[in-house]
C-alpha cells in the first residue's frame, strides 16, 4: 500500500458500493412488507387533501377559478367525478381511482 496511493481509495469505494448493494435488499424487503400490510384494509381518502394536491394549482386556493381554469366549487358531484377521471377540453384526467374521484367530487360539490 505504500507504493500505490490509489489502493486505499479503491478499497473504500468497493466497500461502499458493496454496502449500498446489500442495504438495498433490506429496503426492498421493507417495501414488500409494507405493501402486504395495507392490502386488507382500505384507507380513508380525504377529498380535501386530494383536491389540495391536484386542483388548487389551476383552479385557485378556494377553487373559484383562476386564469383560464373555471370555478369548480359547488358543481355537480357526478360531473366533477367524470372530468377528474376522464378529463375535458384542456384539462387532463388527474385522478386514477374511482374512490379518489368520488371523495374529491363530494368535497368540491359541498363547497
PDB file of C-alpha atoms in Angstrom:
ATOM      1  CA  UNK A   1       0.000   0.000   0.000  1.00  0.00           C
ATOM      2  CA  UNK A   2       2.974   2.291   0.463  1.00  0.00           C
ATOM      3  CA  UNK A   3       3.871   2.090  -3.192  1.00  0.00           C
ATOM      4  CA  UNK A   4       0.434   2.790  -4.701  1.00  0.00           C
ATOM      5  CA  UNK A   5      -1.654   5.551  -3.069  1.00  0.00           C
ATOM      6  CA  UNK A   6      -4.798   4.586  -5.034  1.00  0.00           C
ATOM      7  CA  UNK A   7      -5.306   1.194  -3.371  1.00  0.00           C
ATOM      8  CA  UNK A   8      -6.917   2.546  -0.149  1.00  0.00           C
ATOM      9  CA  UNK A   9      -9.328   4.651  -2.186  1.00  0.00           C
ATOM     10  CA  UNK A  10     -10.256   1.717  -4.417  1.00  0.00           C
ATOM     11  CA  UNK A  11     -10.839  -0.491  -1.365  1.00  0.00           C
ATOM     12  CA  UNK A  12     -13.052   2.160   0.243  1.00  0.00           C
ATOM     13  CA  UNK A  13     -15.013   2.537  -2.996  1.00  0.00           C
ATOM     14  CA  UNK A  14     -15.546  -1.226  -3.344  1.00  0.00           C
ATOM     15  CA  UNK A  15     -16.614  -1.477   0.291  1.00  0.00           C
ATOM     16  CA  UNK A  16     -19.069   1.434  -0.135  1.00  0.00           C
ATOM     17  CA  UNK A  17     -20.629   0.005  -3.296  1.00  0.00           C
ATOM     18  CA  UNK A  18     -20.974  -3.408  -1.635  1.00  0.00           C
ATOM     19  CA  UNK A  19     -22.571  -1.839   1.423  1.00  0.00           C
ATOM     20  CA  UNK A  20     -25.091   0.068  -0.704  1.00  0.00           C
ATOM     21  CA  UNK A  21     -25.860  -3.085  -2.692  1.00  0.00           C
ATOM     22  CA  UNK A  22     -26.572  -5.213   0.373  1.00  0.00           C
ATOM     23  CA  UNK A  23     -28.531  -2.452   2.113  1.00  0.00           C
ATOM     24  CA  UNK A  24     -30.819  -2.207  -0.915  1.00  0.00           C
ATOM     25  CA  UNK A  25     -32.057  -5.733  -0.187  1.00  0.00           C
ATOM     26  CA  UNK A  26     -33.245  -4.542   3.232  1.00  0.00           C
ATOM     27  CA  UNK A  27     -35.112  -1.642   1.622  1.00  0.00           C
ATOM     28  CA  UNK A  28     -36.755  -3.936  -0.918  1.00  0.00           C
ATOM     29  CA  UNK A  29     -37.894  -6.265   1.863  1.00  0.00           C
ATOM     30  CA  UNK A  30     -39.355  -3.342   3.818  1.00  0.00           C
ATOM     31  CA  UNK A  31     -41.256  -2.141   0.737  1.00  0.00           C
ATOM     32  CA  UNK A  32     -42.733  -5.574   0.100  1.00  0.00           C
ATOM     33  CA  UNK A  33     -43.853  -5.974   3.706  1.00  0.00           C
ATOM     34  CA  UNK A  34     -45.434  -2.507   3.692  1.00  0.00           C
ATOM     35  CA  UNK A  35     -47.402  -3.356   0.533  1.00  0.00           C
ATOM     36  CA  UNK A  36     -48.735  -6.527   2.124  1.00  0.00           C
ATOM     37  CA  UNK A  37     -49.879  -4.832   5.338  1.00  0.00           C
ATOM     38  CA  UNK A  38     -52.341  -2.418   3.784  1.00  0.00           C
ATOM     39  CA  UNK A  39     -53.893  -4.784   1.267  1.00  0.00           C
ATOM     40  CA  UNK A  40     -56.629  -5.973   3.606  1.00  0.00           C
ATOM     41  CA  UNK A  41     -57.793  -2.594   4.858  1.00  0.00           C
ATOM     42  CA  UNK A  42     -58.989   0.363   2.829  1.00  0.00           C
ATOM     43  CA  UNK A  43     -57.531   3.675   3.846  1.00  0.00           C
ATOM     44  CA  UNK A  44     -59.807   6.662   4.308  1.00  0.00           C
ATOM     45  CA  UNK A  45     -59.377   9.007   1.365  1.00  0.00           C
ATOM     46  CA  UNK A  46     -59.651  12.688   2.176  1.00  0.00           C
ATOM     47  CA  UNK A  47     -61.268  14.556  -0.699  1.00  0.00           C
ATOM     48  CA  UNK A  48     -59.925  17.818   0.666  1.00  0.00           C
ATOM     49  CA  UNK A  49     -56.317  16.578   0.690  1.00  0.00           C
ATOM     50  CA  UNK A  50     -56.555  15.166  -2.832  1.00  0.00           C
ATOM     51  CA  UNK A  51     -58.165  18.393  -4.084  1.00  0.00           C
ATOM     52  CA  UNK A  52     -55.448  20.474  -2.425  1.00  0.00           C
ATOM     53  CA  UNK A  53     -52.762  18.398  -4.168  1.00  0.00           C
ATOM     54  CA  UNK A  54     -54.366  18.295  -7.606  1.00  0.00           C
ATOM     55  CA  UNK A  55     -56.847  21.143  -8.101  1.00  0.00           C
ATOM     56  CA  UNK A  56     -55.670  24.360  -6.461  1.00  0.00           C
ATOM     57  CA  UNK A  57     -52.703  24.884  -8.774  1.00  0.00           C
ATOM     58  CA  UNK A  58     -55.077  25.639 -11.676  1.00  0.00           C
ATOM     59  CA  UNK A  59     -58.446  26.466 -10.085  1.00  0.00           C
ATOM     60  CA  UNK A  60     -57.112  28.606  -7.227  1.00  0.00           C
ATOM     61  CA  UNK A  61     -56.913  28.101  -3.486  1.00  0.00           C
ATOM     62  CA  UNK A  62     -60.662  28.493  -2.985  1.00  0.00           C
ATOM     63  CA  UNK A  63     -61.489  26.631  -6.250  1.00  0.00           C
ATOM     64  CA  UNK A  64     -63.326  29.744  -7.528  1.00  0.00           C
ATOM     65  CA  UNK A  65     -61.357  29.819 -10.771  1.00  0.00           C
ATOM     66  CA  UNK A  66     -58.047  31.282 -11.730  1.00  0.00           C
ATOM     67  CA  UNK A  67     -56.891  32.383 -15.183  1.00  0.00           C
ATOM     68  CA  UNK A  68     -58.329  30.085 -17.849  1.00  0.00           C
ATOM     69  CA  UNK A  69     -59.425  27.458 -15.297  1.00  0.00           C
ATOM     70  CA  UNK A  70     -63.102  27.838 -14.347  1.00  0.00           C
ATOM     71  CA  UNK A  71     -64.633  27.868 -10.879  1.00  0.00           C
ATOM     72  CA  UNK A  72     -65.450  24.342  -9.769  1.00  0.00           C
ATOM     73  CA  UNK A  73     -66.652  24.871  -6.196  1.00  0.00           C
ATOM     74  CA  UNK A  74     -70.254  23.761  -5.840  1.00  0.00           C
ATOM     75  CA  UNK A  75     -70.549  21.934  -9.175  1.00  0.00           C
ATOM     76  CA  UNK A  76     -72.471  18.665  -9.518  1.00  0.00           C
ATOM     77  CA  UNK A  77     -70.536  15.760  -7.954  1.00  0.00           C
ATOM     78  CA  UNK A  78     -71.158  13.413 -10.906  1.00  0.00           C
ATOM     79  CA  UNK A  79     -69.770  15.989 -13.353  1.00  0.00           C
ATOM     80  CA  UNK A  80     -66.685  16.613 -11.196  1.00  0.00           C
ATOM     81  CA  UNK A  81     -66.037  12.885 -10.889  1.00  0.00           C
ATOM     82  CA  UNK A  82     -66.393  12.374 -14.663  1.00  0.00           C
ATOM     83  CA  UNK A  83     -63.990  15.220 -15.522  1.00  0.00           C
ATOM     84  CA  UNK A  84     -61.431  14.214 -12.875  1.00  0.00           C
ATOM     85  CA  UNK A  85     -61.265  10.666 -14.243  1.00  0.00           C
ATOM     86  CA  UNK A  86     -61.504  11.345 -17.986  1.00  0.00           C
ATOM     87  CA  UNK A  87     -60.519  14.980 -18.478  1.00  0.00           C
ATOM     88  CA  UNK A  88     -62.387  17.573 -20.517  1.00  0.00           C
ATOM     89  CA  UNK A  89     -61.139  20.150 -23.005  1.00  0.00           C
ATOM     90  CA  UNK A  90     -57.692  21.377 -21.932  1.00  0.00           C
ATOM     91  CA  UNK A  91     -57.917  19.617 -18.558  1.00  0.00           C
ATOM     92  CA  UNK A  92     -56.262  16.187 -18.443  1.00  0.00           C
ATOM     93  CA  UNK A  93     -57.518  13.257 -16.394  1.00  0.00           C
ATOM     94  CA  UNK A  94     -55.912  13.900 -12.998  1.00  0.00           C
ATOM     95  CA  UNK A  95     -57.203  11.063 -10.805  1.00  0.00           C
ATOM     96  CA  UNK A  96     -56.686   7.374 -11.350  1.00  0.00           C
ATOM     97  CA  UNK A  97     -59.146   5.677  -8.995  1.00  0.00           C
ATOM     98  CA  UNK A  98     -62.899   5.899  -8.586  1.00  0.00           C
ATOM     99  CA  UNK A  99     -62.525   6.230  -4.815  1.00  0.00           C
ATOM    100  CA  UNK A 100     -60.318   9.318  -5.133  1.00  0.00           C
ATOM    101  CA  UNK A 101     -62.615  10.848  -7.718  1.00  0.00           C
ATOM    102  CA  UNK A 102     -65.681  10.241  -5.565  1.00  0.00           C
ATOM    103  CA  UNK A 103     -64.044  11.730  -2.466  1.00  0.00           C
ATOM    104  CA  UNK A 104     -62.909  14.823  -4.397  1.00  0.00           C
ATOM    105  CA  UNK A 105     -66.301  15.237  -6.078  1.00  0.00           C
ATOM    106  CA  UNK A 106     -68.120  15.091  -2.738  1.00  0.00           C
ATOM    107  CA  UNK A 107     -65.740  17.616  -1.215  1.00  0.00           C
ATOM    108  CA  UNK A 108     -65.873  20.099  -4.112  1.00  0.00           C
ATOM    109  CA  UNK A 109     -69.634  19.866  -4.620  1.00  0.00           C
ATOM    110  CA  UNK A 110     -70.091  20.587  -0.911  1.00  0.00           C
ATOM    111  CA  UNK A 111     -68.217  23.908  -1.110  1.00  0.00           C
TER     112      UNK A 111
END
